[in-house]
PDB file of C-alpha atoms and ligand atoms in Angstrom:
ATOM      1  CA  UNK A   1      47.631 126.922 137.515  1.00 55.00           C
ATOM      2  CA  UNK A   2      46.989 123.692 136.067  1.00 65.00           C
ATOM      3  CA  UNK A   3      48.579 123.438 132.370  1.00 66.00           C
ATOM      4  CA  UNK A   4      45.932 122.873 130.339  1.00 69.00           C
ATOM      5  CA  UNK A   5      44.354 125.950 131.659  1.00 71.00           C
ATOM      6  CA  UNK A   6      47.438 127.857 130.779  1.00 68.00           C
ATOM      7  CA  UNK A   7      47.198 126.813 127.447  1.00 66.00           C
ATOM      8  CA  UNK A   8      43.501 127.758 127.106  1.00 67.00           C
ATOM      9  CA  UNK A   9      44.427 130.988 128.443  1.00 65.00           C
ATOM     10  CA  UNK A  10      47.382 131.357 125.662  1.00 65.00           C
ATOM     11  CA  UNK A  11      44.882 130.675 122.839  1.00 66.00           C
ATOM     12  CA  UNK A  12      42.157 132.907 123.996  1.00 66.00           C
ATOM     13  CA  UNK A  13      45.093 135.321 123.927  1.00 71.00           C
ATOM     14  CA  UNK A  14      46.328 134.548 120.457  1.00 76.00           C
ATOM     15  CA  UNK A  15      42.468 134.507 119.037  1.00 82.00           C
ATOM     16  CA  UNK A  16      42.374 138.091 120.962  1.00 84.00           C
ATOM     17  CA  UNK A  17      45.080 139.220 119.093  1.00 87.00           C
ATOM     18  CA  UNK A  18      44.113 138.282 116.000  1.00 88.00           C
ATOM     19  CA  UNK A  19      40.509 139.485 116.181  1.00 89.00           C
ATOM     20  CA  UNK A  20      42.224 142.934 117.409  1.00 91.00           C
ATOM     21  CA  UNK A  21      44.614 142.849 113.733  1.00 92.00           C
ATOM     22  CA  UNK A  22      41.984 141.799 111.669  1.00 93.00           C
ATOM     23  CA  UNK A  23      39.551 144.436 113.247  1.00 93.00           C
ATOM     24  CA  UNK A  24      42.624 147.603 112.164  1.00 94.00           C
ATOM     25  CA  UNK A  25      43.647 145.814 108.609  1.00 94.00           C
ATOM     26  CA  UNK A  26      41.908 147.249 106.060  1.00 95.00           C
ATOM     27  CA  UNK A  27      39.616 144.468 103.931  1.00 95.00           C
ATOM     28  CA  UNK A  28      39.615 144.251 100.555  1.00 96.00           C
ATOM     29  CA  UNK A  29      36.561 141.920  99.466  1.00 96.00           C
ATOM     30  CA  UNK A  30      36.924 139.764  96.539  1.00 95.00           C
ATOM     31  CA  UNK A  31      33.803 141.057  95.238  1.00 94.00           C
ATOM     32  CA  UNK A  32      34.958 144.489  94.829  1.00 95.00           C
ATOM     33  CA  UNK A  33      35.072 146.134  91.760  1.00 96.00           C
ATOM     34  CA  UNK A  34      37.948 147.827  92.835  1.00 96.00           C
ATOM     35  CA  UNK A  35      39.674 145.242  94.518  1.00 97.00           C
ATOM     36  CA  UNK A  36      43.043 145.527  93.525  1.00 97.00           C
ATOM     37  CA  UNK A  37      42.699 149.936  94.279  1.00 96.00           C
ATOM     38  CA  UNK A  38      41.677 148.622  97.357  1.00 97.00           C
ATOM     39  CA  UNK A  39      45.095 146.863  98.440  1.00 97.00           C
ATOM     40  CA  UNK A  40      46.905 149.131  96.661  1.00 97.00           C
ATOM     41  CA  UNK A  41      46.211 151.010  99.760  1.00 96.00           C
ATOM     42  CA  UNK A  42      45.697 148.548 102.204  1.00 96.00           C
ATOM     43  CA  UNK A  43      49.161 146.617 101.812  1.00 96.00           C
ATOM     44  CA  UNK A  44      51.375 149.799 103.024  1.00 95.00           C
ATOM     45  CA  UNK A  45      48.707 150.177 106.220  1.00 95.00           C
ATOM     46  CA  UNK A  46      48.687 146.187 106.486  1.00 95.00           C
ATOM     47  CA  UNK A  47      52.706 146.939 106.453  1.00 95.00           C
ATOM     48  CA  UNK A  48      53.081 149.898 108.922  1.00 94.00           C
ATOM     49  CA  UNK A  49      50.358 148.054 111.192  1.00 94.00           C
ATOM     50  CA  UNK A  50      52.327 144.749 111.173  1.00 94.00           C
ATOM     51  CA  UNK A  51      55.582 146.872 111.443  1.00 95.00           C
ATOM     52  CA  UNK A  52      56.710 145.935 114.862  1.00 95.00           C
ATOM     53  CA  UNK A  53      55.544 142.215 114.259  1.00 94.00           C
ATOM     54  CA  UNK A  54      52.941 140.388 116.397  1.00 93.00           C
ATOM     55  CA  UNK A  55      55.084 138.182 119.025  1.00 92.00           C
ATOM     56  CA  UNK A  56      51.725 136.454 120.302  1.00 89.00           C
ATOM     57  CA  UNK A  57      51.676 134.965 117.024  1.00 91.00           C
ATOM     58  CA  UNK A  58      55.227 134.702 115.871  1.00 93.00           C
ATOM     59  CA  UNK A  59      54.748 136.924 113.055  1.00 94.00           C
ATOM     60  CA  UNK A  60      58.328 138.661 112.681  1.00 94.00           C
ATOM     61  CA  UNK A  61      59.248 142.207 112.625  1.00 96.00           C
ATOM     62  CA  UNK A  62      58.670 143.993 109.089  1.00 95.00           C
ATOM     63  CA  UNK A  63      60.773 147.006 110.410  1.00 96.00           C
ATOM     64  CA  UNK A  64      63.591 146.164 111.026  1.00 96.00           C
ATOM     65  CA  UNK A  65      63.603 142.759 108.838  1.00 93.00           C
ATOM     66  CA  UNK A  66      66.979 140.745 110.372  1.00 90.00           C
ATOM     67  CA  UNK A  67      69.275 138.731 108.591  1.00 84.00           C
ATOM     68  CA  UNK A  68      71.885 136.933 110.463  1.00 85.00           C
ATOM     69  CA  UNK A  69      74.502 137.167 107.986  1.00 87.00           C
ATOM     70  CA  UNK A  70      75.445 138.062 104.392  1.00 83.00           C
ATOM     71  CA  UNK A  71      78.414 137.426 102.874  1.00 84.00           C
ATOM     72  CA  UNK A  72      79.553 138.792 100.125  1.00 80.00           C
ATOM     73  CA  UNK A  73      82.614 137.237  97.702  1.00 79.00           C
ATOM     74  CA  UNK A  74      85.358 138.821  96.277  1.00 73.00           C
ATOM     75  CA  UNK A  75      83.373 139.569  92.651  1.00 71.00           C
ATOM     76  CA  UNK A  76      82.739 142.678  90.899  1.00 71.00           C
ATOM     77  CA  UNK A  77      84.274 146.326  91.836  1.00 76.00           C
ATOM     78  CA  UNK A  78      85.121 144.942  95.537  1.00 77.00           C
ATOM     79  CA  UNK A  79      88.549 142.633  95.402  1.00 80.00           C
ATOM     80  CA  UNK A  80      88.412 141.644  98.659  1.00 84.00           C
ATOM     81  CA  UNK A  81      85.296 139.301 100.457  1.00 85.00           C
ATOM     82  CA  UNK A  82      82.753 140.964 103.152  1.00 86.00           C
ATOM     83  CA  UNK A  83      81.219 139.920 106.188  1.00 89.00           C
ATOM     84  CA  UNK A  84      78.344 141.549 107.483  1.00 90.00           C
ATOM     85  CA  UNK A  85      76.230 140.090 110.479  1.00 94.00           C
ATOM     86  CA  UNK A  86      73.578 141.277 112.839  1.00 94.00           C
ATOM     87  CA  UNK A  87      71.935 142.730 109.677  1.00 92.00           C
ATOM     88  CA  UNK A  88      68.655 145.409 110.621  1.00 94.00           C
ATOM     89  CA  UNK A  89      66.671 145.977 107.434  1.00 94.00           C
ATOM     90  CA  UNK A  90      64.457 149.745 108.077  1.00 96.00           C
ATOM     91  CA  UNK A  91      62.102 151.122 105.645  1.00 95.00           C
ATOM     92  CA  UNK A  92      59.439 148.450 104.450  1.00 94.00           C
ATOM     93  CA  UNK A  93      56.797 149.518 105.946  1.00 94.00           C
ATOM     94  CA  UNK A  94      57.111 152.856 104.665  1.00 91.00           C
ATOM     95  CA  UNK A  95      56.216 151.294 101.310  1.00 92.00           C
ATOM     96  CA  UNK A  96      54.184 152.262  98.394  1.00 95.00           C
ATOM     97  CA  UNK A  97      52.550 150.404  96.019  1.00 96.00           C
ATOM     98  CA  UNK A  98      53.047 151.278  92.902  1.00 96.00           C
ATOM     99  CA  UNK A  99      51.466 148.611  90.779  1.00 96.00           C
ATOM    100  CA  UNK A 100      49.580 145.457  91.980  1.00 97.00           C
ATOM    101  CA  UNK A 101      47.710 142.203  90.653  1.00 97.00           C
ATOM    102  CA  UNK A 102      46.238 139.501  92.365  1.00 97.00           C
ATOM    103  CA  UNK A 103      44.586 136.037  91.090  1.00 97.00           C
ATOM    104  CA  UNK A 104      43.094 134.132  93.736  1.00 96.00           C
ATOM    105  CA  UNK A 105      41.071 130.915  93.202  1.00 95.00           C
ATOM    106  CA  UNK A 106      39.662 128.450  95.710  1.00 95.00           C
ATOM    107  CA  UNK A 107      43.141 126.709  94.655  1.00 97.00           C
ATOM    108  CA  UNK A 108      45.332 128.961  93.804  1.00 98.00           C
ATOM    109  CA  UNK A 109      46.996 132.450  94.893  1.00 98.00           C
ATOM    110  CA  UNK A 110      49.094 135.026  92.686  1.00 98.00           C
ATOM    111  CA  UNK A 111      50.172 138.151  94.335  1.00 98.00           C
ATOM    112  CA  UNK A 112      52.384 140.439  92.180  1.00 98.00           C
ATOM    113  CA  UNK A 113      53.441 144.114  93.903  1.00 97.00           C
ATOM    114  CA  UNK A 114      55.640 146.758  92.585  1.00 97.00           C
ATOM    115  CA  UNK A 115      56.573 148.138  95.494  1.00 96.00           C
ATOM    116  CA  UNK A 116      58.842 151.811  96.064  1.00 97.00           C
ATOM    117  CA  UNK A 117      60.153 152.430  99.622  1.00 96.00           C
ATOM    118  CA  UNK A 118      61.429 155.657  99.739  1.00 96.00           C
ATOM    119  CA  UNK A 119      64.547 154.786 101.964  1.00 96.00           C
ATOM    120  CA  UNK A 120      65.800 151.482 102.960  1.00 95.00           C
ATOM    121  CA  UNK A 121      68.901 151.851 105.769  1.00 95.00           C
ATOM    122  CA  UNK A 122      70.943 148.563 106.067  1.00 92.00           C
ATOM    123  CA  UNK A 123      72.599 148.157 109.107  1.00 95.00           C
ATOM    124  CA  UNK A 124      75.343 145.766 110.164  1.00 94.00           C
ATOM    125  CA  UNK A 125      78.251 144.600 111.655  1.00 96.00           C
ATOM    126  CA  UNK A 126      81.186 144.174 109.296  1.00 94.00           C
ATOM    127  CA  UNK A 127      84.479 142.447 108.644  1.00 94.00           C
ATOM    128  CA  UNK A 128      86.683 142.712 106.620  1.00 91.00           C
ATOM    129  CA  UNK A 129      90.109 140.749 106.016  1.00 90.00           C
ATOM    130  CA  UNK A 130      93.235 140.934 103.908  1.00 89.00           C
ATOM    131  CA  UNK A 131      90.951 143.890 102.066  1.00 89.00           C
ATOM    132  CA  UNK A 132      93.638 145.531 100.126  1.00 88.00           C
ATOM    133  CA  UNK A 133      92.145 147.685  96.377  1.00 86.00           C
ATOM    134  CA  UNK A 134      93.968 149.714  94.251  1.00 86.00           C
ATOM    135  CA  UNK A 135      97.190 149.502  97.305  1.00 89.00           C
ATOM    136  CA  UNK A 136      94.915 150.653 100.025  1.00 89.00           C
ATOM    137  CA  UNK A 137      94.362 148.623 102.783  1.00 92.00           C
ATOM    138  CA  UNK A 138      90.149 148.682 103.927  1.00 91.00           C
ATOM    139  CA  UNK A 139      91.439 145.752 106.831  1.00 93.00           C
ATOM    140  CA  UNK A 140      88.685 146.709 109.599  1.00 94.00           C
ATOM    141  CA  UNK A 141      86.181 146.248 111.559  1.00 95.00           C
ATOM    142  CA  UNK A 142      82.896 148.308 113.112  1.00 96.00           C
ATOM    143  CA  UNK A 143      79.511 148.859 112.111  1.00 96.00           C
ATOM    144  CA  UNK A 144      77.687 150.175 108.621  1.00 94.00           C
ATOM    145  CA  UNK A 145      74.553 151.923 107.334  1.00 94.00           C
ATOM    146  CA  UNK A 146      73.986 151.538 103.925  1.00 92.00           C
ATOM    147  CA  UNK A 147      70.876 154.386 102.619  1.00 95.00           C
ATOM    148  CA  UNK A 148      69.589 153.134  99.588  1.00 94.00           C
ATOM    149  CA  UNK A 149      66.746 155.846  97.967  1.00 96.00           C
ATOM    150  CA  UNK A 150      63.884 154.936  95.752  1.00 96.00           C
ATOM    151  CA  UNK A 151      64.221 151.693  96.014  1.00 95.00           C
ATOM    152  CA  UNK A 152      61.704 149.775  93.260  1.00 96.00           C
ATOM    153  CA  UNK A 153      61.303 145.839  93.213  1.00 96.00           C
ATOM    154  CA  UNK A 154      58.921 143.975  91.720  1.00 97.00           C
ATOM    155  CA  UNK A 155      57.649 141.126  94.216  1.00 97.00           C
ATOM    156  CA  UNK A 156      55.720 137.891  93.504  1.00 98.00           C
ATOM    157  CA  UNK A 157      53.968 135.519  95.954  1.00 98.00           C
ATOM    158  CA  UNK A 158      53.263 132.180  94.199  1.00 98.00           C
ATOM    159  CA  UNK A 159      50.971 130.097  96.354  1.00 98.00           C
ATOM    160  CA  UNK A 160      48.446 127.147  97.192  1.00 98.00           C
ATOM    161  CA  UNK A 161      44.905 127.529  99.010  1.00 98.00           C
ATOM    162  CA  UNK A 162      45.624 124.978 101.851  1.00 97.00           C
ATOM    163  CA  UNK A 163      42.946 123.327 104.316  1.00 95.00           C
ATOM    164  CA  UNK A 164      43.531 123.100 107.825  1.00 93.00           C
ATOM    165  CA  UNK A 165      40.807 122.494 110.559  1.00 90.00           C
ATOM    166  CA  UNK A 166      37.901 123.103 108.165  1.00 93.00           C
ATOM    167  CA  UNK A 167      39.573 126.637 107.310  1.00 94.00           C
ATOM    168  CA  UNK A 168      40.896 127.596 103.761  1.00 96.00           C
ATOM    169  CA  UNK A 169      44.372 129.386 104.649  1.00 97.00           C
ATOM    170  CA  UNK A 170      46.955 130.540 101.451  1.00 98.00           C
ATOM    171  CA  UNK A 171      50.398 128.959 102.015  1.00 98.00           C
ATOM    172  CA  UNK A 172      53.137 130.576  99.872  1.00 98.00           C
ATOM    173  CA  UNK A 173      55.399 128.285  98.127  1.00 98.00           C
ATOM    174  CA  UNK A 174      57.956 130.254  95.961  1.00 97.00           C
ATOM    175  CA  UNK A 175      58.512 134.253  96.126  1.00 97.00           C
ATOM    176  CA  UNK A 176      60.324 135.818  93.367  1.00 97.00           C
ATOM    177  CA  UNK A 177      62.013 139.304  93.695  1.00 96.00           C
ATOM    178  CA  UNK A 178      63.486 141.497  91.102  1.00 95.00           C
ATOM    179  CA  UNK A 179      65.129 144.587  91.608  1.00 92.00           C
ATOM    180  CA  UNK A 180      64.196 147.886  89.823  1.00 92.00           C
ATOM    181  CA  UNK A 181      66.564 150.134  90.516  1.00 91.00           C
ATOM    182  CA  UNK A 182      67.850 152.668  93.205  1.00 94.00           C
ATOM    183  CA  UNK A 183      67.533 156.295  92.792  1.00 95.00           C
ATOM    184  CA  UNK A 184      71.050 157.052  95.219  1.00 94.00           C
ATOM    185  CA  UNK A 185      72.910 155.247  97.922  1.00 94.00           C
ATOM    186  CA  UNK A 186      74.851 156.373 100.390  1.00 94.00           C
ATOM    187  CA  UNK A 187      77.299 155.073 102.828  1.00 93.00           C
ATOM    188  CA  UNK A 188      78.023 155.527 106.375  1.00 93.00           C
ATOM    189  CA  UNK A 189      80.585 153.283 108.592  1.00 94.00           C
ATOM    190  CA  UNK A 190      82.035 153.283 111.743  1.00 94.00           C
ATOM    191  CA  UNK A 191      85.099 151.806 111.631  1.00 94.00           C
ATOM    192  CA  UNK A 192      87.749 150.757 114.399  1.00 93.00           C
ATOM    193  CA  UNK A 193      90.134 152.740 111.998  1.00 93.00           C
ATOM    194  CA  UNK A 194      88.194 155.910 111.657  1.00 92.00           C
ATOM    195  CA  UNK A 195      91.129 156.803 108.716  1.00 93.00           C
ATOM    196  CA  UNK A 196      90.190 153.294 106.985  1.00 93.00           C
ATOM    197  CA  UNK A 197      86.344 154.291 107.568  1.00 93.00           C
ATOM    198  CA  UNK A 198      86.451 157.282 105.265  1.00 92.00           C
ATOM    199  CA  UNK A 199      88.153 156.037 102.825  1.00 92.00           C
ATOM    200  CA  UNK A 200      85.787 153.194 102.418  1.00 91.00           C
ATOM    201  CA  UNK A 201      82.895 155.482 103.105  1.00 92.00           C
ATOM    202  CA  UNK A 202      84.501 156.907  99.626  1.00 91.00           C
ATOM    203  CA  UNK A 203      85.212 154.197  97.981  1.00 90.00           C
ATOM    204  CA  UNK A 204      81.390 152.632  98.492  1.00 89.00           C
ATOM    205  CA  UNK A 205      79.759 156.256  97.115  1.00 91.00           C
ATOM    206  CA  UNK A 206      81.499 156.410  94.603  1.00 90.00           C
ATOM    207  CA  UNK A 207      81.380 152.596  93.273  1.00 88.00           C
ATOM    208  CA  UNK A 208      77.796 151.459  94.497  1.00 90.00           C
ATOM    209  CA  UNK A 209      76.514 151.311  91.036  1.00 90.00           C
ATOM    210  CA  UNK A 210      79.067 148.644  90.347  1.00 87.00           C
ATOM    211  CA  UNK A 211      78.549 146.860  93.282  1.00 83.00           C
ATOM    212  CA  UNK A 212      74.964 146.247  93.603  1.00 84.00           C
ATOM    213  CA  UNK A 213      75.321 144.998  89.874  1.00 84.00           C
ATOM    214  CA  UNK A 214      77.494 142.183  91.138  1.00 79.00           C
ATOM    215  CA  UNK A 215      74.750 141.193  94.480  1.00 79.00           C
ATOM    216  CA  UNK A 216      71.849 141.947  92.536  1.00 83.00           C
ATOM    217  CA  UNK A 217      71.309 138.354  92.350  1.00 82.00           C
ATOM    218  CA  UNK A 218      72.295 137.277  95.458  1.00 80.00           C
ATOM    219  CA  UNK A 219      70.131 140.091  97.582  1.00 81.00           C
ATOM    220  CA  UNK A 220      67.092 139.867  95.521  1.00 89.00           C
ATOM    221  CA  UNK A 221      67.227 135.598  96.587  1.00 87.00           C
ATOM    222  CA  UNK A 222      67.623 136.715 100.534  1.00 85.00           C
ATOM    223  CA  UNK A 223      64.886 139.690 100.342  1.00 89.00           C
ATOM    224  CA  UNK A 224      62.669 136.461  98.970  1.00 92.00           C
ATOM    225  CA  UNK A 225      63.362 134.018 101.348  1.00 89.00           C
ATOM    226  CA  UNK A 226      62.678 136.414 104.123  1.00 91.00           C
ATOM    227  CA  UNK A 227      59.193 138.161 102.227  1.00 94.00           C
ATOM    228  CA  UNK A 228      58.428 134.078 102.267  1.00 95.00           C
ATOM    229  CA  UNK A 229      58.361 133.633 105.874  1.00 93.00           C
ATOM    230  CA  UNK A 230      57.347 137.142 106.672  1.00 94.00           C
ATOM    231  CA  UNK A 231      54.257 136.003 104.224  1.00 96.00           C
ATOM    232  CA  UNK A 232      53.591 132.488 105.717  1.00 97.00           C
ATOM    233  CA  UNK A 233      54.032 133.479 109.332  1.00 95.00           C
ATOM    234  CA  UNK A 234      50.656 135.971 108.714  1.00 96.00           C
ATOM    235  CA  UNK A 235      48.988 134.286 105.985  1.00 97.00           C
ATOM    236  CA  UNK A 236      49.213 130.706 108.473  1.00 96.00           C
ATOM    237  CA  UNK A 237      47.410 132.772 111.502  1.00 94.00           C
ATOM    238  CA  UNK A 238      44.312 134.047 108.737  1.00 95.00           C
ATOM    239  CA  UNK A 239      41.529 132.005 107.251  1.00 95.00           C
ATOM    240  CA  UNK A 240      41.708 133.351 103.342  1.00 96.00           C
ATOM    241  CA  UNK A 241      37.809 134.716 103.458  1.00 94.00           C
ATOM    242  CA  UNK A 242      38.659 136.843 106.589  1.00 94.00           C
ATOM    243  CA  UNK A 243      41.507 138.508 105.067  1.00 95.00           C
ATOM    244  CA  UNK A 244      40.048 138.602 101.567  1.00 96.00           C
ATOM    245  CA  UNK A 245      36.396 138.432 102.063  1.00 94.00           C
ATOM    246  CA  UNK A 246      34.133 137.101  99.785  1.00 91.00           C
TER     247      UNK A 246
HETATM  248  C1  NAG B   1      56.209 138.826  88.330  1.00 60.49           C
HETATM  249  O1  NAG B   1      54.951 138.629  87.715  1.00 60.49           O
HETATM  250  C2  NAG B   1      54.734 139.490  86.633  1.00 60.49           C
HETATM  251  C3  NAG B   1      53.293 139.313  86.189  1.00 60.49           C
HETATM  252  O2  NAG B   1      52.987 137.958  85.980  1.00 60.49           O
HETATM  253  C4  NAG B   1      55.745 139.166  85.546  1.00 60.49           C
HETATM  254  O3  NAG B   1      55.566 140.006  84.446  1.00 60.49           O
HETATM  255  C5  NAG B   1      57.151 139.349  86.099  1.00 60.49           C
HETATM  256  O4  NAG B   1      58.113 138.952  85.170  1.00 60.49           O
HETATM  257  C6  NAG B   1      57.333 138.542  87.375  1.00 60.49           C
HETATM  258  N1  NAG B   1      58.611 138.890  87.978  1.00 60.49           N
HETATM  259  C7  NAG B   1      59.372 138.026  88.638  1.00 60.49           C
HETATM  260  C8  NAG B   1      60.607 138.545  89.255  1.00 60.49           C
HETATM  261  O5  NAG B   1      59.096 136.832  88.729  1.00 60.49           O
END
């Protein structure tokens, strides 16, 4: 086939796909009294529908959200620095909102959600080096699943109304994150040392509190620099008056 007719063919498909979203979001007009009840609801759906991501569009996964790696330094409760890599974020799009607010202007676009996801499971790859606490060595390597219950963060989308081919699109420029709290973690690892494994399993339950004190900062900045591109990657492939209509 020639290539230009490929290409037509790949952006029939890609307009396809995106009349086929738009048709199974639920729309919130602008006009609506209620508009803010309205995505209250329609976020979570927007969520579990976009879970998977759309690949025809490049939107990425929502469940599981990746991270490549995350490293955390030797701060806080934990003596010793972590690796983790290959990181599988489950749970967003089991999400409720809990409280909402929205300003949008023909300039300008605030999005503020409190949102609770029942259970988020973290799951990675980790190493860890010269990791000796308290005279016991954690030195291992394996795979983790961090459970962490209730979990309540406060999300804001910051962001410009943008033109592009005659179509007003919104284009997020910062995303701040704060986190709530946590109801309850829990800890499961698989360790090369299954000894070493239980003994951090142990360590981690008992100590999380501590812990996520110390990368509170530091997660909340990587949750919002992922929520960012998640955000843009859907928010680029939607004129704002067919995802918000008037
Ligand atoms: C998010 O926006 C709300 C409402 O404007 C504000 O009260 C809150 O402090 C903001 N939180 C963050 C993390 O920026």
């Amino acid at each position: 086939m020639h290539s230009s007719s490929v290409l037509v063919l790949v952006l029939l498909g890609a307009a396809w796909v995106n009349a086929q979203i738009l048709s199974k979001l639920t729309l919130c007009s602008q006009s609506d009294p209620k508009f803010k009840e309205c995505l209250k609801d329609a976020i979570p759906k927007g969520l579990a529908l976009l879970g998977a991501g759309v690949p025809e569009l490049n939107i990425p996964p929502i469940d599981p959200m990746k991270m490549d790696k995350w490293e955390v330094t030797a701060e806080g409760p934990l003596t010793f620095p972590q690796t983790y890599t290959n990181i599988d974020i489950h749970g967003h799009t089991k999400g409720k909102v809990k409280d909402l607010d929205i300003t949008l202007t023909d300039t300008d676009f605030f999005l503020s959600i409190d949102l609770v996801c029942d259970e988020v499971d973290y799951q990675a790859d980790y190493v860890y080096e010269n990791a000796i606490l308290d005279g016991v060595d954690y030195s291992s390597k394996g795979k983790t699943s961090t459970m962490a219950f209730n979990y309540d963060s406060r999300n804001n989308f910051t962001g410009t109304i943008i033109k592009k081919d005659g179509e007003n699109y919104i284009s997020i420029t910062k995303v701040d994150v704060e986190s709530l709290g946590v109801d309850d973690m829990k800890f499961k690892i698989d360790s090369d040392d299954p000894e070493v494994g239980k003994k951090m399993a142990k360590l981690f339950n008992e100590k999380w509190r501590d812990m996520i004190k110390e990368t509170k900062p530091k997660y909340t900045k990587i949750y919002a620099e992922i929520y960012k591109n998640e955000a843009n990657a859907f928010f680029s492939k939607f004129p704002v008056n067919q995802i918000f209509p008037k």
